[in-house]
mmCIF file of C-alpha atoms and ligand atoms in Angstrom:
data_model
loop_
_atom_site.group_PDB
_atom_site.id
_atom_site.type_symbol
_atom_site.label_atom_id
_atom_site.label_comp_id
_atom_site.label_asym_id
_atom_site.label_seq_id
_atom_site.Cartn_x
_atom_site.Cartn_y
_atom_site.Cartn_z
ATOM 1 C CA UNK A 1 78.099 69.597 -111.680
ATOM 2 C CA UNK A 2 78.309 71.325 -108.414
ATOM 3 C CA UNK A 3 76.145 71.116 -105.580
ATOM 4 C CA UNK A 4 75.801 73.742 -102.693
ATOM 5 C CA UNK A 5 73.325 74.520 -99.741
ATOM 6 C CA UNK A 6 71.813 77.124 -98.370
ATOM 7 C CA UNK A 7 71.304 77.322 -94.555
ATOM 8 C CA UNK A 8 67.884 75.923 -94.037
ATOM 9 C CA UNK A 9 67.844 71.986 -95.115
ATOM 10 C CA UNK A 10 71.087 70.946 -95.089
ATOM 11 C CA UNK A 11 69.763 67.446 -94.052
ATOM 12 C CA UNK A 12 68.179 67.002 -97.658
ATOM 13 C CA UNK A 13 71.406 68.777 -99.240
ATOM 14 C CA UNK A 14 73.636 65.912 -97.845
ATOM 15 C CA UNK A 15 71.071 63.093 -98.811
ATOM 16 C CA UNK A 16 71.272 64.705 -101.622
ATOM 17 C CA UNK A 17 75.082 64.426 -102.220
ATOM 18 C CA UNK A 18 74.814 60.787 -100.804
ATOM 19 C CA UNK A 19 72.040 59.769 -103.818
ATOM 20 C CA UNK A 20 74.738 61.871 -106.758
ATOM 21 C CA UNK A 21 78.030 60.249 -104.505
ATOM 22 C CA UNK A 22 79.246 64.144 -104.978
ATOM 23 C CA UNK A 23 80.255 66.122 -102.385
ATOM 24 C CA UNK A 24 78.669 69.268 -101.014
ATOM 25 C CA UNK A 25 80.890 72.142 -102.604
ATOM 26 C CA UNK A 26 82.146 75.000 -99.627
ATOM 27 C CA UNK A 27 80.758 77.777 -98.812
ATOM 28 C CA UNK A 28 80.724 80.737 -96.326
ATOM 29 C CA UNK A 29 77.293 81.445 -94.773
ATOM 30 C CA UNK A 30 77.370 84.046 -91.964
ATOM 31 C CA UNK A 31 74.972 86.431 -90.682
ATOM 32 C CA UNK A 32 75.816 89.773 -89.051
ATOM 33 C CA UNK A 33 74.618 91.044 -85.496
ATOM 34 C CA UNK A 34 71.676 92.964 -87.604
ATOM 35 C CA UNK A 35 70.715 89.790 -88.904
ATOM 36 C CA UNK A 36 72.071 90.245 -92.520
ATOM 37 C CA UNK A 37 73.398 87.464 -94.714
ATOM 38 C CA UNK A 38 76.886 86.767 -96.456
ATOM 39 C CA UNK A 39 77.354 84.516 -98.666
ATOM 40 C CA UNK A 40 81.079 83.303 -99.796
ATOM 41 C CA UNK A 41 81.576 80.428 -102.392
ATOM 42 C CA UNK A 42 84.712 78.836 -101.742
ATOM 43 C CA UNK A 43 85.613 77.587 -105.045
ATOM 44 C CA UNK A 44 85.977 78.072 -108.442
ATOM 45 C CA UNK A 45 82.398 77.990 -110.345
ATOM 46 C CA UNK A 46 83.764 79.209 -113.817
ATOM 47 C CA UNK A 47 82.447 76.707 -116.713
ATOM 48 C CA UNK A 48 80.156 75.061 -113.812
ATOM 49 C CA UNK A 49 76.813 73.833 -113.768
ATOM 50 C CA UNK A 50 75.882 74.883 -110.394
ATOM 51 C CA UNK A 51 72.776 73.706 -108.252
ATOM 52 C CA UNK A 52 71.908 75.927 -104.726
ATOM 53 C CA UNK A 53 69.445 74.095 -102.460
ATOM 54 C CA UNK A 54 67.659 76.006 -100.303
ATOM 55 C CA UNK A 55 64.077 75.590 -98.685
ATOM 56 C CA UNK A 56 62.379 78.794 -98.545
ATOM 57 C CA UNK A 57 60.740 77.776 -95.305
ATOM 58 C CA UNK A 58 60.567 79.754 -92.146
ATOM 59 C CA UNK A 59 61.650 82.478 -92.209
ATOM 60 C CA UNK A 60 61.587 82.415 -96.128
ATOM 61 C CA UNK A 61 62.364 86.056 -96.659
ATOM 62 C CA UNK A 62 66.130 85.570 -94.617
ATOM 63 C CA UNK A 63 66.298 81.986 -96.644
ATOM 64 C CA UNK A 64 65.372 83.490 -100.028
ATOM 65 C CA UNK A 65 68.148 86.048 -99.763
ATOM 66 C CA UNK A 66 70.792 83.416 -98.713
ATOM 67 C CA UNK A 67 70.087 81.520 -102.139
ATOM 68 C CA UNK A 68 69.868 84.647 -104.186
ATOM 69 C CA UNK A 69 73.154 85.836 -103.097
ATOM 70 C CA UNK A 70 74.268 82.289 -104.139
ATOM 71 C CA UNK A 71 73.557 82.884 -108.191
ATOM 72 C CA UNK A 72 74.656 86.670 -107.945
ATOM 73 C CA UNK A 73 78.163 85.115 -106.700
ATOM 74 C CA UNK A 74 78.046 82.125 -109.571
ATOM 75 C CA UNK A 75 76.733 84.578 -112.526
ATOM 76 C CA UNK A 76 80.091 87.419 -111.823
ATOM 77 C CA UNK A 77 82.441 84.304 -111.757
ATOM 78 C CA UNK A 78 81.090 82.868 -115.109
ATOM 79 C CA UNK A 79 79.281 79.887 -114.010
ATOM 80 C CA UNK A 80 77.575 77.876 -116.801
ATOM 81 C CA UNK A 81 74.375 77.605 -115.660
ATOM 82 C CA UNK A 82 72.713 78.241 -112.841
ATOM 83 C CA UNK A 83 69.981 76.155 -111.094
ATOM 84 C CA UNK A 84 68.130 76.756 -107.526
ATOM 85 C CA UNK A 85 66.296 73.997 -106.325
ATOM 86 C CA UNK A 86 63.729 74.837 -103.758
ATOM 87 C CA UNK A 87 62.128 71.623 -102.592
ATOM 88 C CA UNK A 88 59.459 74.715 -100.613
ATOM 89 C CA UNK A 89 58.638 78.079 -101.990
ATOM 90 C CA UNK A 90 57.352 80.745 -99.762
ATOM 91 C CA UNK A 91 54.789 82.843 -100.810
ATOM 92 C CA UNK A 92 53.433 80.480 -102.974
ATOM 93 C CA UNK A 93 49.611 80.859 -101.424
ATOM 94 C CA UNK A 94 50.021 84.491 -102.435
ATOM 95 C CA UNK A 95 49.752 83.741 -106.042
ATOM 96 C CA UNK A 96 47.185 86.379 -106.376
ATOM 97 C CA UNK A 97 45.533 88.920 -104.789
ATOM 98 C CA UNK A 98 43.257 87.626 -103.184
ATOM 99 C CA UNK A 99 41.356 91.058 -102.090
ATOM 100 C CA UNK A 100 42.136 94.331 -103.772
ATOM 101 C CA UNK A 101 45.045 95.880 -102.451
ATOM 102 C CA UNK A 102 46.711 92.921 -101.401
ATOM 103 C CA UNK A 103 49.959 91.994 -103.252
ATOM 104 C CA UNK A 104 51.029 88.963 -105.667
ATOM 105 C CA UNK A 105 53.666 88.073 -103.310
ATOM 106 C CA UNK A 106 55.376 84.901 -105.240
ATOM 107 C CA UNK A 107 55.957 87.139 -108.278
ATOM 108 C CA UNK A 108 58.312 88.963 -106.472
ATOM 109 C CA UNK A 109 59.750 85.942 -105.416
ATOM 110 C CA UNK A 110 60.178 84.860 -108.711
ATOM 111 C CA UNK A 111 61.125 88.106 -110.381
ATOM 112 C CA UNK A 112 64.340 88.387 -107.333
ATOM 113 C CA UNK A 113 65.418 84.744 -108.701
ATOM 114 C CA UNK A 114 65.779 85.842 -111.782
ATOM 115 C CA UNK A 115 67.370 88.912 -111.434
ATOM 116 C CA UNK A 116 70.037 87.753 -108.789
ATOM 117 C CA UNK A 117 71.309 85.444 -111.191
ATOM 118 C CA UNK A 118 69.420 81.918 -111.494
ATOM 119 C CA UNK A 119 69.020 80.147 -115.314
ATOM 120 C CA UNK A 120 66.288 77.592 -114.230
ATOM 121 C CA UNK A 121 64.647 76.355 -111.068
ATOM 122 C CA UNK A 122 63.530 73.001 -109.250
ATOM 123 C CA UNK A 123 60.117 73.438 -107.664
ATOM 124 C CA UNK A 124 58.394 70.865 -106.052
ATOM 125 C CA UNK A 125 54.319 70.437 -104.849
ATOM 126 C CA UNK A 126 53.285 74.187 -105.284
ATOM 127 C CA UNK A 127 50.313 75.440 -104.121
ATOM 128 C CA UNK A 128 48.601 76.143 -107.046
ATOM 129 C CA UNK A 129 50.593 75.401 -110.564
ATOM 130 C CA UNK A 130 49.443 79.035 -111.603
ATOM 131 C CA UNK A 131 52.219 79.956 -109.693
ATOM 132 C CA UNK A 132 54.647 78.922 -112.563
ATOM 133 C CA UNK A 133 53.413 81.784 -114.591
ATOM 134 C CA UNK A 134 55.649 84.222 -112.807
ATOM 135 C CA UNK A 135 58.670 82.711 -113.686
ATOM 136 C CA UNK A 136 60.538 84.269 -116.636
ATOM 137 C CA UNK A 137 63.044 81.774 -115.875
ATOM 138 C CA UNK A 138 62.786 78.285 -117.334
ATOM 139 C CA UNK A 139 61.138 75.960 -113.953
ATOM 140 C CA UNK A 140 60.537 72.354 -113.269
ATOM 141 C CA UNK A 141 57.957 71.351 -111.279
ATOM 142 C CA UNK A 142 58.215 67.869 -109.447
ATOM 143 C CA UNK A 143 55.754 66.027 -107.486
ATOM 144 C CA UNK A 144 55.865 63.948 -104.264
ATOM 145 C CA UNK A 145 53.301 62.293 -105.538
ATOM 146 C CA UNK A 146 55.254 59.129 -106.615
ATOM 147 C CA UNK A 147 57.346 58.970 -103.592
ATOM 148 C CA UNK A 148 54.464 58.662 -101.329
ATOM 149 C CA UNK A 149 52.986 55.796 -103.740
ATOM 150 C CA UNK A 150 55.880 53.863 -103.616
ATOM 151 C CA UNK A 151 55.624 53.958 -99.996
ATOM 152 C CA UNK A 152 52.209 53.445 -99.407
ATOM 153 C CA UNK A 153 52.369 50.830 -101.848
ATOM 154 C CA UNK A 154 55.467 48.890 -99.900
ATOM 155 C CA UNK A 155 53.368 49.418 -96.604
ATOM 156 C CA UNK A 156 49.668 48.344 -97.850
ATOM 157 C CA UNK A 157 48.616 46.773 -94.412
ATOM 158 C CA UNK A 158 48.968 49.900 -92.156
ATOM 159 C CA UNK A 159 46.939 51.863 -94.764
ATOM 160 C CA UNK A 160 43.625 49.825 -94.770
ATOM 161 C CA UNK A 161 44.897 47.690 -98.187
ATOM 162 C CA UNK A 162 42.805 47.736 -100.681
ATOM 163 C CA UNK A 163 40.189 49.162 -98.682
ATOM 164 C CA UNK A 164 41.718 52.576 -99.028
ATOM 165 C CA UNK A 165 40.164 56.123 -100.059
ATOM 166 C CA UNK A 166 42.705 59.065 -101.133
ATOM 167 C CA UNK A 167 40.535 62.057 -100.060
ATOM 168 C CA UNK A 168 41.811 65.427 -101.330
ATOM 169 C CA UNK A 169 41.323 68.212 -98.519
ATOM 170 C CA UNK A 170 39.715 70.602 -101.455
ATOM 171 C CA UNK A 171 39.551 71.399 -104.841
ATOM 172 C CA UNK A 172 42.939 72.215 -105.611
ATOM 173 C CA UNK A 173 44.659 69.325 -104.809
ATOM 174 C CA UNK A 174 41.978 67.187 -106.133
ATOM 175 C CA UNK A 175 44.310 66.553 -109.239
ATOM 176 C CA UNK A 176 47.341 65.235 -107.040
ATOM 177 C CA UNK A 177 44.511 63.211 -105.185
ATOM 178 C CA UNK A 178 43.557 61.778 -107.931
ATOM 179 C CA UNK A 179 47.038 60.660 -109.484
ATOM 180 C CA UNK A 180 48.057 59.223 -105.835
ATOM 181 C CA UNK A 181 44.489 56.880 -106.015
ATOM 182 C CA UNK A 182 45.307 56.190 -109.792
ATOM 183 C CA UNK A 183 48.850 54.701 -108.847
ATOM 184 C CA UNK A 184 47.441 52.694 -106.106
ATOM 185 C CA UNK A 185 44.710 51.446 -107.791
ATOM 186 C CA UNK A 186 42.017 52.800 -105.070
ATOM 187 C CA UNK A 187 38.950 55.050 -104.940
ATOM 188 C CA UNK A 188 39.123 58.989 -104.943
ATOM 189 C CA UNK A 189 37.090 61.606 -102.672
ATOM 190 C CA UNK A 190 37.413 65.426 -102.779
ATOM 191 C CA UNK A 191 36.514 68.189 -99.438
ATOM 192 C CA UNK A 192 35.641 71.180 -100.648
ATOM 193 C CA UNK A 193 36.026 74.472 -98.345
ATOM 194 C CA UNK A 194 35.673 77.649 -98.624
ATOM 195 C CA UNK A 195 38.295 80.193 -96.744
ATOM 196 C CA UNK A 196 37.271 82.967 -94.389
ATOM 197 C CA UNK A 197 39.360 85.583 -95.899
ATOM 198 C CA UNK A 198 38.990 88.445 -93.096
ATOM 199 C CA UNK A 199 39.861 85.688 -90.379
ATOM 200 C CA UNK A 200 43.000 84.382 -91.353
ATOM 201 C CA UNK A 201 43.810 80.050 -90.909
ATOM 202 C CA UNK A 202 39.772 79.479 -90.590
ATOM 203 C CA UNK A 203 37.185 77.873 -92.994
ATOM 204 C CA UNK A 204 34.070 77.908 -93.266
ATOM 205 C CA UNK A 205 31.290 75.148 -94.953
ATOM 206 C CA UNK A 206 32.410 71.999 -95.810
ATOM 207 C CA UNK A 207 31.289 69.047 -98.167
ATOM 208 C CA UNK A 208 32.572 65.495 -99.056
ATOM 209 C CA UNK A 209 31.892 64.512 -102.652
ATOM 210 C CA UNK A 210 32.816 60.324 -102.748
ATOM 211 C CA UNK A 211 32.390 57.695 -100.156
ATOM 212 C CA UNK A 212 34.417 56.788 -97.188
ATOM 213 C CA UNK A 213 31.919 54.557 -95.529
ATOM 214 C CA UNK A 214 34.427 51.513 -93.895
ATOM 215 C CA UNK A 215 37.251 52.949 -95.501
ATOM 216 C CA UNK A 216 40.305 53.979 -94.255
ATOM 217 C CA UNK A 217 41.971 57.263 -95.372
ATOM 218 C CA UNK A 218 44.726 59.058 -96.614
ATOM 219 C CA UNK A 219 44.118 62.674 -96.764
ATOM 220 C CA UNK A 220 46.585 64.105 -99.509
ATOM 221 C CA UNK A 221 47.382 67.785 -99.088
ATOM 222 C CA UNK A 222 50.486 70.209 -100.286
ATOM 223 C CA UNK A 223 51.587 71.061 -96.981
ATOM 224 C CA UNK A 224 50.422 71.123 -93.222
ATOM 225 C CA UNK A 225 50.537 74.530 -91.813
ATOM 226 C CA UNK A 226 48.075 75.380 -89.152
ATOM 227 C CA UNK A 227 46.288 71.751 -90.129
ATOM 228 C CA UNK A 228 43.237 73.347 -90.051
ATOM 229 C CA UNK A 229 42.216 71.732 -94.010
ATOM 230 C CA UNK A 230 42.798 68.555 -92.993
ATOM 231 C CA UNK A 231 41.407 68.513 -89.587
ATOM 232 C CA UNK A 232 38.275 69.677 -91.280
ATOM 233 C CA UNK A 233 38.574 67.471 -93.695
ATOM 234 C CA UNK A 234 39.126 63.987 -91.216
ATOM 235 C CA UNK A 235 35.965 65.272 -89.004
ATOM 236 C CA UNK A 236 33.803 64.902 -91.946
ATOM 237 C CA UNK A 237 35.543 61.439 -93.044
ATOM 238 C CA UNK A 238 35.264 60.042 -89.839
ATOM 239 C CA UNK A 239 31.230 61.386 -89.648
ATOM 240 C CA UNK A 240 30.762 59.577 -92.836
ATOM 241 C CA UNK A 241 31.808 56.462 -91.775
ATOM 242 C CA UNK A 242 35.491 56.512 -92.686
ATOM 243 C CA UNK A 243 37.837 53.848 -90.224
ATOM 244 C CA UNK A 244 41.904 55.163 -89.611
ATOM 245 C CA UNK A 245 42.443 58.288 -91.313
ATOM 246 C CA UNK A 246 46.532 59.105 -92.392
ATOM 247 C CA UNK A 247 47.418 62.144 -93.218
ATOM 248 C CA UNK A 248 50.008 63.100 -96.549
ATOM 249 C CA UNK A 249 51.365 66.622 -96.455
ATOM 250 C CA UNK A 250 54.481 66.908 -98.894
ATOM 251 C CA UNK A 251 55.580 69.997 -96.842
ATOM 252 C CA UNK A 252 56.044 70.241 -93.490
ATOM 253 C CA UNK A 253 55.325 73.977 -92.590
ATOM 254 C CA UNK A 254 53.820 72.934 -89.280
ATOM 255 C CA UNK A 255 53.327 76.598 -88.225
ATOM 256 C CA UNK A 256 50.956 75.605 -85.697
ATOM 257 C CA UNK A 257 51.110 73.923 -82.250
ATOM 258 C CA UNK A 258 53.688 71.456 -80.646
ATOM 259 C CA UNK A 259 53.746 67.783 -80.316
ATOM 260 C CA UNK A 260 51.239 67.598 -77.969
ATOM 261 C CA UNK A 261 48.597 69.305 -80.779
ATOM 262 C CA UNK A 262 49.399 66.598 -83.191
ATOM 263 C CA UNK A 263 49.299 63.900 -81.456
ATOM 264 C CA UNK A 264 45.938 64.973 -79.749
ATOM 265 C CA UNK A 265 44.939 64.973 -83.817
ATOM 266 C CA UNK A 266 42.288 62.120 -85.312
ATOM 267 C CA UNK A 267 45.412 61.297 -87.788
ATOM 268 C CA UNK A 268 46.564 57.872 -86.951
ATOM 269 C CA UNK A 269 49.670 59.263 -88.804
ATOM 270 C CA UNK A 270 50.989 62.272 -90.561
ATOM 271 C CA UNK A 271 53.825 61.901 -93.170
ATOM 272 C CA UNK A 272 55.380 64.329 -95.235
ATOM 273 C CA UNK A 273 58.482 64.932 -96.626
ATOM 274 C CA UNK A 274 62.037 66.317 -95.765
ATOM 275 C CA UNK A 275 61.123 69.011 -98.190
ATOM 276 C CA UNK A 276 61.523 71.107 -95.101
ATOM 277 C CA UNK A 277 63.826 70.576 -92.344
ATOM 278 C CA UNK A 278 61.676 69.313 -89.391
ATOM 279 C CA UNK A 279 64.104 70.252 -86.100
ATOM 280 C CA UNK A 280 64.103 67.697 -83.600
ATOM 281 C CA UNK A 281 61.943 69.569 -81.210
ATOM 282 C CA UNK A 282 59.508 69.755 -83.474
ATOM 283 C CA UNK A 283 59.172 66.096 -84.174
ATOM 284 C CA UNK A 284 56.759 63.998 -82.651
ATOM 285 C CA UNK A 285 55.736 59.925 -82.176
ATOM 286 C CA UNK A 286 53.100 60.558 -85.179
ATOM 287 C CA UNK A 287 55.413 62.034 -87.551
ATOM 288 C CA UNK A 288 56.933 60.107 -90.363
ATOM 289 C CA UNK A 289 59.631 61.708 -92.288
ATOM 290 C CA UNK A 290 59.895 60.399 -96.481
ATOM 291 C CA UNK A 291 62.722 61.005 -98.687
ATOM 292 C CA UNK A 292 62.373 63.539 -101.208
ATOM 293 C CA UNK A 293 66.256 62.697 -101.695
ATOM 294 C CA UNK A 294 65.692 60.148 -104.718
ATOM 295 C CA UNK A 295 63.124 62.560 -106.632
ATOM 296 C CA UNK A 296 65.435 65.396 -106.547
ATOM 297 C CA UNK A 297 68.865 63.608 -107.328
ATOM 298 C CA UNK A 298 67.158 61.691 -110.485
ATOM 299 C CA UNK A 299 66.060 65.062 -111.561
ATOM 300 C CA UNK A 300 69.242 66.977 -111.226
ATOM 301 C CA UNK A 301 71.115 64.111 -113.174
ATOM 302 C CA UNK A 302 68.489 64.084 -115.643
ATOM 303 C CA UNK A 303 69.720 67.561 -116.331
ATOM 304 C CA UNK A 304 74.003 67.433 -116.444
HETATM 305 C C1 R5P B 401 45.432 75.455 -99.271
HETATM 306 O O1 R5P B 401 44.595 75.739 -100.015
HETATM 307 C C2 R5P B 401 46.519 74.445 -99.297
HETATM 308 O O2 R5P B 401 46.440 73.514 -100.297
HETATM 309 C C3 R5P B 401 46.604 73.741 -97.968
HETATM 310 O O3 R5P B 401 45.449 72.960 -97.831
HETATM 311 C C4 R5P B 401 46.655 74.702 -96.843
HETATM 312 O O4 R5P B 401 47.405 75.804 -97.154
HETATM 313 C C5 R5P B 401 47.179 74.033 -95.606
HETATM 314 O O5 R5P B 401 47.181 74.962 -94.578
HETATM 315 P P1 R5P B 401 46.611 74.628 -93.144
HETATM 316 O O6 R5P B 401 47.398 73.441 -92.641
HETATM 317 O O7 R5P B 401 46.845 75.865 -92.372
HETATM 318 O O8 R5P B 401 45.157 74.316 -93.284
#
């Protein structure tokens, strides 16, 4: 097994190599004054099952074809199989159109994967599992879900104890909601909202099926991007009653605002995962970082 990185979350790619005690294999990674990527894999690959990590976070276009060029380079030199893992995939909210006339953005995603090279892929959290449909390719889809158990779990008393909700921001994630209340034993709430498609990052009505009343909270969400879901969904928590509300996102797109935003924010905390790199300036006193690391290593080992 061989294990190489991409540019864009190196951090998790060496946590990564810590959890599998294998080392990250060499590589070139260089981009030109126009801004286009090489890729050069510095050893031998023939006979070799090869896994690329790469986040296709910001910008995922540049990131996605930095991790193509990756199985393009492994498939010529006869690797054995070929796996990406891509702890965040862009596009994945474009899993349909939406409007006519718009495109189904994270099938071409999926269709480049496949045709640069990759046997299989490591997906983690998607938006919306219909995504998976687009892959020819064989996928795996993880979850966070049991990672942020464990932890709530081993740090009961600064989420309320017992006397804790898991409120899912809206319908879709209602599932994941559900599973993190199930594993901690606690009750389950769901927001519903409805997108303003013509205003992009706004919502519009807003209902709370479940009670909060003296509760604390832990909204669960796929990612925080603008933050506008939860925020929406913690003003109508904390109207109802609710106490402390946390909030879960497994993926850090934080596309919105600085520190200062966040910590203005009704979240006591926000957590999410090193699924994307978070860059120091971008950190803040209410962030807390978790460990995809374990997940992903028990995964890849599960599959040498
Ligand atoms: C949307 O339906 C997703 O599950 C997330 O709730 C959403 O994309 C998060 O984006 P934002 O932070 O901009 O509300």
């Amino acid at each position: 097994m061989l294990l190489f990185t991409g540019t864009s979350n190196q951090q998790l790619a060496e946590k990564l190599s810590d959890e599998l005690k294998i080392k990250i294999s060499p590589s070139e990674i260089i981009r030109f004054a126009d801004r286009e990527v090489r890729v050069r894999i510095l050893q031998s690959v023939k006979g070799e099952h090869i896994f690329v990590l790469q986040s296709l976070s910001q910008l995922g276009d540049a990131n996605l074809m930095e991790l193509c060029q990756f199985a393009e380079i492994a498939k010529r030199e006869k690797a054995k199989k070929i796996t990406a893992v891509i702890p965040y995939l862009a596009y994945a909210r474009q899993h349909r159109a939406h409007r006519q006339g718009e495109a189904i953005s994270v099938k071409l995603v999926a269709d480049f994967l496949k045709v640069s090279g990759f046997d299989e892929v490591i997906l983690l959290d998607l938006h919306e599992e219909e995504v998976l449909k687009y892959f020819k390719i064989p996928t795996i889809h993880l979850s966070a879900v049991e990672i942020f158990a464990q932890y709530i779990d081993a740090n009961r008393e600064d989420f309320g104890g017992d006397d804790l909700v898991i409120v899912a921001p809206d319908e879709g994630r209602a599932e994941q909601a559900k599973n993190l209340a199930k594993y901690l034993e606690v009750e389950f709430a769901v927001a519903k909202k409805k997108r303003k498609l013509d205003v992009p990052d706004t919502l519009s009505d807003y209902v709370l099926l479940g009670d909060v009343k003296a509760k604390d909270v832990v909204i669960f969400d796929d990612m925080i991007s603008t933050g506008s879901t939860a925020l929406h969904a913690a003003e109508i928590c904390l109207q109802k009653g609710s106490l402390k509300v946390n909030f879960i996102a497994t993926h850090a797109v934080l596309a919105k605002g600085e520190a200062d935003y966040w910590e203005k924010s009704p979240f006591e905390k926000i957590y999410v995962s090193d699924s994307i790199f978070v860059p120091e300036n971008k950190q803040f006193a209410k962030l807390q970082i978790v460990s995809i690391a374990p997940l992903v290593a028990k995964q890849l080992q599960n599959l040498v």
